[in-house]
GROMACS .gro file of C-alpha atoms in nm:
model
  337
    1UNK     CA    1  -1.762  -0.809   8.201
    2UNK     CA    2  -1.617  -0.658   8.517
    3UNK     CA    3  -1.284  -0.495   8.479
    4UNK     CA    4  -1.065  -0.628   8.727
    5UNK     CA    5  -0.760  -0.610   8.541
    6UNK     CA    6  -0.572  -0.896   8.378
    7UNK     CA    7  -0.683  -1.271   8.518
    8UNK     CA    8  -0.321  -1.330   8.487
    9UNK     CA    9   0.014  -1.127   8.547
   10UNK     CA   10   0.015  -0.766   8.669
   11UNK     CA   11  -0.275  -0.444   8.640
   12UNK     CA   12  -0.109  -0.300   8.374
   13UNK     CA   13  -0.239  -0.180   8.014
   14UNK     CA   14  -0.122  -0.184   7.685
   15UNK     CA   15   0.142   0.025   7.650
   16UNK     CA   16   0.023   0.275   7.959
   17UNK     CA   17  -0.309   0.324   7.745
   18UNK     CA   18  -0.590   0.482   8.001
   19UNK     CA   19  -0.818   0.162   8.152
   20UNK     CA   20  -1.178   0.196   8.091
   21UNK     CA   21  -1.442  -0.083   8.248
   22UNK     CA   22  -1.668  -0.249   7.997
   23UNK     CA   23  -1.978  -0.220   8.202
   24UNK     CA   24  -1.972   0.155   8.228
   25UNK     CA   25  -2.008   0.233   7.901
   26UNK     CA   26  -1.889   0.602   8.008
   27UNK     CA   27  -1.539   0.532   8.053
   28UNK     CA   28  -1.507   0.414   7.678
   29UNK     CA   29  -1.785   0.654   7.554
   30UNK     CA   30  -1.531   0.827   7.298
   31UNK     CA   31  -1.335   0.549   7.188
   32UNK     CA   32  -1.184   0.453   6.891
   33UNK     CA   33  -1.007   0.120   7.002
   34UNK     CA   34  -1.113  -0.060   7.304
   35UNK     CA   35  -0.829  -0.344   7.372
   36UNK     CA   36  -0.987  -0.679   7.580
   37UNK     CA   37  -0.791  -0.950   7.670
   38UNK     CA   38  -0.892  -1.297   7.631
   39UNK     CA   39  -0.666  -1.497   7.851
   40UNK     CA   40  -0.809  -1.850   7.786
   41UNK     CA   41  -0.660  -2.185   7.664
   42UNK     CA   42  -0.912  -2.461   7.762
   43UNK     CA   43  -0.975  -2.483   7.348
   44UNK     CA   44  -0.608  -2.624   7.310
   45UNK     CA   45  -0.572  -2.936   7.149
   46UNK     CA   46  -0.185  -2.979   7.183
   47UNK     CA   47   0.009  -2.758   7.459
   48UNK     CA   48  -0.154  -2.498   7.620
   49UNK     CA   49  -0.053  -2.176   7.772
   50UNK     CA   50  -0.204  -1.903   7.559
   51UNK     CA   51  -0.384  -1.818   7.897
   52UNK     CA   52  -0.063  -1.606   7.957
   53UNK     CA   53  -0.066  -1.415   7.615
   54UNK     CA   54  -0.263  -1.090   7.707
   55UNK     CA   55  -0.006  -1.000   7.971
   56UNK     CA   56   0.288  -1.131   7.753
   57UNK     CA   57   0.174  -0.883   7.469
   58UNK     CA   58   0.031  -0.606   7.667
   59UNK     CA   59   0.425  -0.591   7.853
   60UNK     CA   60   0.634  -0.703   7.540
   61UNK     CA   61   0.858  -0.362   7.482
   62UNK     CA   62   1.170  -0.214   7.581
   63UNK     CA   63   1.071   0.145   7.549
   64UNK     CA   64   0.869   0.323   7.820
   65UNK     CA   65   0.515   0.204   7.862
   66UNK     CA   66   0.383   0.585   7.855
   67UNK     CA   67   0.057   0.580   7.583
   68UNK     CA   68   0.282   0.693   7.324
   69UNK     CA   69   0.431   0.509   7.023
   70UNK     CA   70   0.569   0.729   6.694
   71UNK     CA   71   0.542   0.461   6.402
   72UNK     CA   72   0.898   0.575   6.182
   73UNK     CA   73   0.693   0.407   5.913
   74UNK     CA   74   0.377   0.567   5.905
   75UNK     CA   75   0.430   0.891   6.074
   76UNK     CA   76   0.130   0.861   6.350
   77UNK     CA   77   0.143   0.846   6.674
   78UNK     CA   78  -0.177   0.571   6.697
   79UNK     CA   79  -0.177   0.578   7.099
   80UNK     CA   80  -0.184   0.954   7.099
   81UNK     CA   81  -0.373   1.008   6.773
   82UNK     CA   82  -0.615   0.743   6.842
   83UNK     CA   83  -0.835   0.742   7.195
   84UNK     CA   84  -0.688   0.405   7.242
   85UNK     CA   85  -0.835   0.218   7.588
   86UNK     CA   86  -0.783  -0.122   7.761
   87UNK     CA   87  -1.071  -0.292   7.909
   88UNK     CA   88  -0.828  -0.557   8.113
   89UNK     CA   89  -0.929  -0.921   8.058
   90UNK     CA   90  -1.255  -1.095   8.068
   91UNK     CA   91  -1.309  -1.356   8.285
   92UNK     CA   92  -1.230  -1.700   8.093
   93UNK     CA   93  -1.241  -1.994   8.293
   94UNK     CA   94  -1.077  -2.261   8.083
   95UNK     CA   95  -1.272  -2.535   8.234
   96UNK     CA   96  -1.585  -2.415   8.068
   97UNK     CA   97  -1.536  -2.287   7.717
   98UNK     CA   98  -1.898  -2.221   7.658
   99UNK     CA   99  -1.929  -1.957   7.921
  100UNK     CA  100  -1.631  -1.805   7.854
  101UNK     CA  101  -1.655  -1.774   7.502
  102UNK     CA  102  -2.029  -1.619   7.588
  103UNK     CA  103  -1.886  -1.381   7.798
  104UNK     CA  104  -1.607  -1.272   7.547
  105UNK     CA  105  -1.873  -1.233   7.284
  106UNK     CA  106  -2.032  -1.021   7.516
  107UNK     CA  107  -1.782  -0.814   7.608
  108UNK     CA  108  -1.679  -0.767   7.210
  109UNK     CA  109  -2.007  -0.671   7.126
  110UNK     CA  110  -2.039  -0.354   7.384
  111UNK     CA  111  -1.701  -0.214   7.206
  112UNK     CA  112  -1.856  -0.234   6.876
  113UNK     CA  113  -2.206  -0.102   7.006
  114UNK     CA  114  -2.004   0.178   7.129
  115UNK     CA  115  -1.875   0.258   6.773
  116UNK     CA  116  -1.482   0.135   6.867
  117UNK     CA  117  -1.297  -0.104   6.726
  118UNK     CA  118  -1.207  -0.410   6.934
  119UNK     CA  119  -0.876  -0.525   6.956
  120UNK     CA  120  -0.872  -0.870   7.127
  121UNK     CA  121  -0.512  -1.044   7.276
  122UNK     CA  122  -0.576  -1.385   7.259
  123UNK     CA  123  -0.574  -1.689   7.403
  124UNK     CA  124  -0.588  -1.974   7.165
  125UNK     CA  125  -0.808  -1.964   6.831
  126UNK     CA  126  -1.114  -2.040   6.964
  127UNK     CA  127  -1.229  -1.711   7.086
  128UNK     CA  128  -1.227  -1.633   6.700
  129UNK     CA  129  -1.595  -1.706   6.695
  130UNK     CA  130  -1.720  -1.475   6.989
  131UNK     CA  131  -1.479  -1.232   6.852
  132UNK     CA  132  -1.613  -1.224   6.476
  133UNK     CA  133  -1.937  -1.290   6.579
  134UNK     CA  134  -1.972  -1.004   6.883
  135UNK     CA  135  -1.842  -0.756   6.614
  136UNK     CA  136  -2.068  -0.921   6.326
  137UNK     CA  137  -2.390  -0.863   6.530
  138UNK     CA  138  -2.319  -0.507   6.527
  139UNK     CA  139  -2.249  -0.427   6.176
  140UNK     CA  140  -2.454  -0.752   6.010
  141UNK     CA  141  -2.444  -1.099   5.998
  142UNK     CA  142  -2.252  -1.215   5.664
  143UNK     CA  143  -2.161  -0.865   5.598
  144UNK     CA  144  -1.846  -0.867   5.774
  145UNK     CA  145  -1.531  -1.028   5.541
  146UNK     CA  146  -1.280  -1.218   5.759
  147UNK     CA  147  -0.897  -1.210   5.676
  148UNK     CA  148  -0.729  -1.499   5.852
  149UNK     CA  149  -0.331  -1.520   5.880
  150UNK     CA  150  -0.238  -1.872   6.003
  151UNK     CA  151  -0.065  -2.208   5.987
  152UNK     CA  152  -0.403  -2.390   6.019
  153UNK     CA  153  -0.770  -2.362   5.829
  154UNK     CA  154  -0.899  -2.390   6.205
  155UNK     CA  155  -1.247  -2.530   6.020
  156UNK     CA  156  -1.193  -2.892   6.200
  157UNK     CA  157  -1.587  -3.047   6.334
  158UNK     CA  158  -1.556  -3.261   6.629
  159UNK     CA  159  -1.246  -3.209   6.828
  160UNK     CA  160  -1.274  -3.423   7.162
  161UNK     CA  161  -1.626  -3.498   7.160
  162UNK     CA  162  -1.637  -3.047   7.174
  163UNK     CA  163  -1.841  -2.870   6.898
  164UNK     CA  164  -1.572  -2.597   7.045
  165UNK     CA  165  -1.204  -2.550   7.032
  166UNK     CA  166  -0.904  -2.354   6.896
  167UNK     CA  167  -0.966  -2.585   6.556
  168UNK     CA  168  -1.314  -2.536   6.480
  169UNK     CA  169  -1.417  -2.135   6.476
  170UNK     CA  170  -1.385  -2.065   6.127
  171UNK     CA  171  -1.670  -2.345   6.059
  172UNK     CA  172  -1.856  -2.231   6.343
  173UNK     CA  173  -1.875  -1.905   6.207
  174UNK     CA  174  -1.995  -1.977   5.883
  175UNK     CA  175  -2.190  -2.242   5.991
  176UNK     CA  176  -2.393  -1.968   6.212
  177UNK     CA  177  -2.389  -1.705   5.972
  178UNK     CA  178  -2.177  -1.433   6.094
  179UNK     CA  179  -1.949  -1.485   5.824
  180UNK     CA  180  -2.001  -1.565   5.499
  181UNK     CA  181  -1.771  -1.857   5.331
  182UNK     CA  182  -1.687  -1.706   4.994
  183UNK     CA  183  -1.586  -1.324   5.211
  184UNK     CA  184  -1.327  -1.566   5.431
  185UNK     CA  185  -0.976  -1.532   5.343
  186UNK     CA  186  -0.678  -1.731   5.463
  187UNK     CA  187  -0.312  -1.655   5.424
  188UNK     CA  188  -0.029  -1.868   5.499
  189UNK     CA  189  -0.217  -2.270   5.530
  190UNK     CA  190   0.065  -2.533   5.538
  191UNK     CA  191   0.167  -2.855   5.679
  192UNK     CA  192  -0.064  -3.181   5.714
  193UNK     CA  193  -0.399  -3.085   5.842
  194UNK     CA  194  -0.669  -3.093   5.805
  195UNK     CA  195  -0.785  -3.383   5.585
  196UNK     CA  196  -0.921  -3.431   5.241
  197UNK     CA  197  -1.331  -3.456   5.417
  198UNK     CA  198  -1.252  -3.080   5.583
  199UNK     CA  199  -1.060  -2.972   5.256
  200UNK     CA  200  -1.414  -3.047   5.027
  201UNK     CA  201  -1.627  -2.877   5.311
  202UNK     CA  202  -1.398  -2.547   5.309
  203UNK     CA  203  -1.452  -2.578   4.872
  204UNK     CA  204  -1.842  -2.634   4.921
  205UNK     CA  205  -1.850  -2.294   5.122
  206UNK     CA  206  -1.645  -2.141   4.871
  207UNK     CA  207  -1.377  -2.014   5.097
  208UNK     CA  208  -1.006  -1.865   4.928
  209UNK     CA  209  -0.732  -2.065   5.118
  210UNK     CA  210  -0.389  -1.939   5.036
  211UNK     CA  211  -0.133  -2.224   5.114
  212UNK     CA  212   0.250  -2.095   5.154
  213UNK     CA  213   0.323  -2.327   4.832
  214UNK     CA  214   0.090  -2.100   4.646
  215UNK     CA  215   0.239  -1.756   4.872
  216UNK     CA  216   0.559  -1.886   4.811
  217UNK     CA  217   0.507  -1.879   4.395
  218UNK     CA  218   0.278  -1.597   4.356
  219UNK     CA  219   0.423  -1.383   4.582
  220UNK     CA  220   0.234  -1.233   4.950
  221UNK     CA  221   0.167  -0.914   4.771
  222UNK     CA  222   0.007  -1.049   4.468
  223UNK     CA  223  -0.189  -1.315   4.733
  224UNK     CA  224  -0.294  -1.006   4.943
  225UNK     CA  225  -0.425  -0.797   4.688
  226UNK     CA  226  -0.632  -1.048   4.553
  227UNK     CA  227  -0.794  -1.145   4.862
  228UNK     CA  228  -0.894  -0.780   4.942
  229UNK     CA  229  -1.092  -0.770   4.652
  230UNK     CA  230  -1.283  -1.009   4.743
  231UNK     CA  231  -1.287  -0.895   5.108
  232UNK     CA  232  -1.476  -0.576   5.037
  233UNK     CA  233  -1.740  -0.711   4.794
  234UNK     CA  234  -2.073  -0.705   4.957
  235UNK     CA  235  -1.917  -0.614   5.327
  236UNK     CA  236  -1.987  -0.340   5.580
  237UNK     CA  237  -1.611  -0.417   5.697
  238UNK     CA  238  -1.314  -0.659   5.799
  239UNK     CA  239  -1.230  -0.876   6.070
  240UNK     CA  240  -0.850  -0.939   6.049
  241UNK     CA  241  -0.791  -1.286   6.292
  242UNK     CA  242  -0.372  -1.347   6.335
  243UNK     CA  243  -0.251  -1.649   6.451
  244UNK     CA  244   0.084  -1.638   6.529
  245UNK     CA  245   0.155  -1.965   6.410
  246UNK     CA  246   0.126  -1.817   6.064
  247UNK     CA  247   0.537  -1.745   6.125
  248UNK     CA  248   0.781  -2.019   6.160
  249UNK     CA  249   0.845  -2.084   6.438
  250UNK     CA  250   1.246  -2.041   6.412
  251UNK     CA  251   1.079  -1.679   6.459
  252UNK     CA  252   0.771  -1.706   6.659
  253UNK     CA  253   0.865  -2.010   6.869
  254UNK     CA  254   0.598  -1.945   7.160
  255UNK     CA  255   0.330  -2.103   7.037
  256UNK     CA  256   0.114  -2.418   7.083
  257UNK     CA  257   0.100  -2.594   6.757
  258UNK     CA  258   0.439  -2.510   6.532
  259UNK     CA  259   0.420  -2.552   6.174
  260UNK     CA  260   0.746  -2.511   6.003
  261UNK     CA  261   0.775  -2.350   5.692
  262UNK     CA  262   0.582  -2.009   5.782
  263UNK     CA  263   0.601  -1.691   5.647
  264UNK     CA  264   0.882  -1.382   5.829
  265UNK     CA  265   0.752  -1.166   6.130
  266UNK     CA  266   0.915  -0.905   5.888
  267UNK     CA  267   0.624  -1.055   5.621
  268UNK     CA  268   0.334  -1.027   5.878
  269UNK     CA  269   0.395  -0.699   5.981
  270UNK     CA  270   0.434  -0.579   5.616
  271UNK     CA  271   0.078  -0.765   5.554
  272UNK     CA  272  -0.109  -0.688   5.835
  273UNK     CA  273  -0.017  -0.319   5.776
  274UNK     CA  274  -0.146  -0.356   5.414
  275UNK     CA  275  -0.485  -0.480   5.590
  276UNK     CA  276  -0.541  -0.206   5.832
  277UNK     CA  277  -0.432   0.046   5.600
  278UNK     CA  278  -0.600  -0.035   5.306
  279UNK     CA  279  -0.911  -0.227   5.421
  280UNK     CA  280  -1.219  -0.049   5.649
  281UNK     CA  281  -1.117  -0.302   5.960
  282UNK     CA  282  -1.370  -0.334   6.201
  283UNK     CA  283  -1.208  -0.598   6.456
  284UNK     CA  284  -0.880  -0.719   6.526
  285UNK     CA  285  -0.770  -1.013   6.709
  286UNK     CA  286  -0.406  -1.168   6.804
  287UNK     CA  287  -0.392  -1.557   6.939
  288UNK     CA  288  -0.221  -1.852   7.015
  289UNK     CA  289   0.104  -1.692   7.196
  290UNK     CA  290   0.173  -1.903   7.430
  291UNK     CA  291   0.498  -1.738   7.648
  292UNK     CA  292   0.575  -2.100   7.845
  293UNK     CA  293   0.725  -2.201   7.467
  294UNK     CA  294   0.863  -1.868   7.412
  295UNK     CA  295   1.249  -1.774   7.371
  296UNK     CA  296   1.332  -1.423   7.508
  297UNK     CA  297   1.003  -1.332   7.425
  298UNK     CA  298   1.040  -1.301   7.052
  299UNK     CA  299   0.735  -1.419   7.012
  300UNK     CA  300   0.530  -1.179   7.273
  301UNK     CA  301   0.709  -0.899   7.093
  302UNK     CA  302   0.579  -0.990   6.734
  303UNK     CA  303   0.222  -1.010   6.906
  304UNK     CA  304   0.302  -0.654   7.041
  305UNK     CA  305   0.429  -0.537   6.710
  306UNK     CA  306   0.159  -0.672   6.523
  307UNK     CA  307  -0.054  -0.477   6.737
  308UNK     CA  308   0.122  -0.178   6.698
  309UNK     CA  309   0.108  -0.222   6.306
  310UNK     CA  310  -0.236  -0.262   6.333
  311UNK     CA  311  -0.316   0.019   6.523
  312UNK     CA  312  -0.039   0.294   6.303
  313UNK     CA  313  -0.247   0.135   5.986
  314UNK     CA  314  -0.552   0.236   6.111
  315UNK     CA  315  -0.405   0.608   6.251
  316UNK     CA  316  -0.233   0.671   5.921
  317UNK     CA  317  -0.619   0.526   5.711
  318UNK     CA  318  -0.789   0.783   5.930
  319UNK     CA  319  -0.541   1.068   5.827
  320UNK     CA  320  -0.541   1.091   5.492
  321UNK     CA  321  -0.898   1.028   5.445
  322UNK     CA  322  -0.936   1.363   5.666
  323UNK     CA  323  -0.738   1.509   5.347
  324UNK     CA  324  -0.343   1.472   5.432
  325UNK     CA  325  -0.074   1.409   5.179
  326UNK     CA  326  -0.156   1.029   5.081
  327UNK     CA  327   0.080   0.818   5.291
  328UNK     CA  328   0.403   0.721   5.063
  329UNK     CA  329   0.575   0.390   5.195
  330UNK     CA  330   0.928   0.495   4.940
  331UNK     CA  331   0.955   0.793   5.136
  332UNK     CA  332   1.286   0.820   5.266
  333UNK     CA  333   1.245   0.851   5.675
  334UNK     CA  334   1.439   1.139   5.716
  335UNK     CA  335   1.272   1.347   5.419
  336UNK     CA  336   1.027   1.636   5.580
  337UNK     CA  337   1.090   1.609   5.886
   0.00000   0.00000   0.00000
């Protein structure tokens, strides 16, 4: 867990956020979000290159990178209003997947011990299971909900003769225990996989699997708030996994495995906001941005913005349960100012 800055790119942080090194638990003692990269791609089963999304997201702005960013929507500052810190990467060799998905677990696990909330820029799916699981050991195994935004149910077996891989950590993690099967929501399922055999074992374990056919004639909202329901039933909190494959990719282009058909990047803001705002999130992770694929990084700036929306939810949560005016999304932008 030695901070040595990203694996891959430049030393920089998110956003100018202060550094802090995982194994001195000092620099990070006051904490609210901890942000770890997870620059690894060695669970790809089509193209990688999601080794290069923590630097891709942690650079993806225009504006000054200076530990401050005013949300017009929410009216928080979440870098400034937040003690917001970023560990660097871990070290993820993608040659050995078990190791480095130990050492990510790891390394998630010390944020939550330390009462933060980690916020983990992936790297392809598969560090989903060190990621729900580090967090899970702290607050209880199969009482933390998972929300899941992508194109894929990710709850795949065997995948190259690997128990391991960015298609298999949602079965891995109920398979273990971290997560329970009927607290694991998915938003946004379409295309041809998997198979009917994986379809029956996702209904045996009683998970909700919202397929875009469904989004499409229910609406998101209406999707959404029935999943939460369900998400805070018998949980200590919420892990909220986003695949950016869960937008088409006329919008979100850098990515390994395009599925066409996917919701807006203006509907996965608006839902992942809903998430952190409404739900007690306890983890947070962004994958499968793979900038090699990418077109003037569109895509690295949704995984930045979701981020950002993430982290404003979270601010703006915090506020009014310390007794502020109730945050008002018809408020017109300009009104009390």
């Amino acid at each position: 867990m030695t901070r040595y800055g990203p694996m891959f790119g430049p030393d920089i942080t998110f956003l100018g956020v202060p550094p802090c090194t995982l194994s001195e638990p000092v620099t990070y003692v006051d904490a609210d979000i901890v942000i770890v990269g997870a620059p690894f791609d060695g669970g790809t089963s089509h193209r990688p290159g999601t080794r290069f999304g923590p630097s891709a997201i942690r650079q993806a702005c225009y504006l000054p990178h200076d530990g401050s960013r005013p949300s017009l929507a929410f009216r928080v500052d979440a870098l400034k209003d937040l003690r917001v810190y970023d560990a660097g990467d871990v070290e993820m060799f993608s040659g050995d997947i078990e190791r480095s998905l130990s050492a990510l677990e790891e390394a998630v696990h010390a944020v939550a011990r330390a009462g933060a909330i980690p916020i983990v820029l992936g790297g392809d799916h598969s560090i989903a299971l060190p990621d729900a699981t580090g967090v899970a050991r702290q607050h209880g195994l199969g009482r933390v909900s998972l929300v899941h935004f992508d194109a894929h149910a990710d709850t795949g077996d065997i995948e190259f003769g690997s128990l391991h891989g960015h298609g298999q950590p949602m079965r891995r993690l109920i398979e273990s225990g971290a997560v329970r099967g009927d607290r694991f929501l998915q938003i946004g399922l379409r295309g041809y996989w998997p198979g009917p055999e994986t379809l029956s074992w996702m209904a045996e374990q009683r998970m909700r699997s919202y397929e875009m056919t469904e989004v499409v004639a229910r609406g998101l909202d209406a999707c959404l708030s029935e999943a939460f329901e369900i998400a805070v039933d018998e949980c200590e909190g919420v892990f909220l996994s986003v695949d950016v494959d869960v937008v088409d990719p006329g919008m979100a282009p850098g990515t390994g495995t395009p599925e066409p058909g996917g919701l807006t990047s203006r509907q996965l803001l608006d839902a992942v906001r809903r998430v952190c705002y409404e739900l007690p999130v306890i983890g947070v992770d962004v994958v499968e941005v793979a900038p090699p694929y990418d077109h003037a990084d569109i895509t690295a700036y949704l995984g930045n913005r979701v981020v950002l929306e993430a982290l404003s939810a979270i601010a703006r949560r915090r506020r009014d349960a310390a007794g502020g005016p109730p945050w008002n999304p018809t408020q017109p932008l300009l009104d009390a100012r």
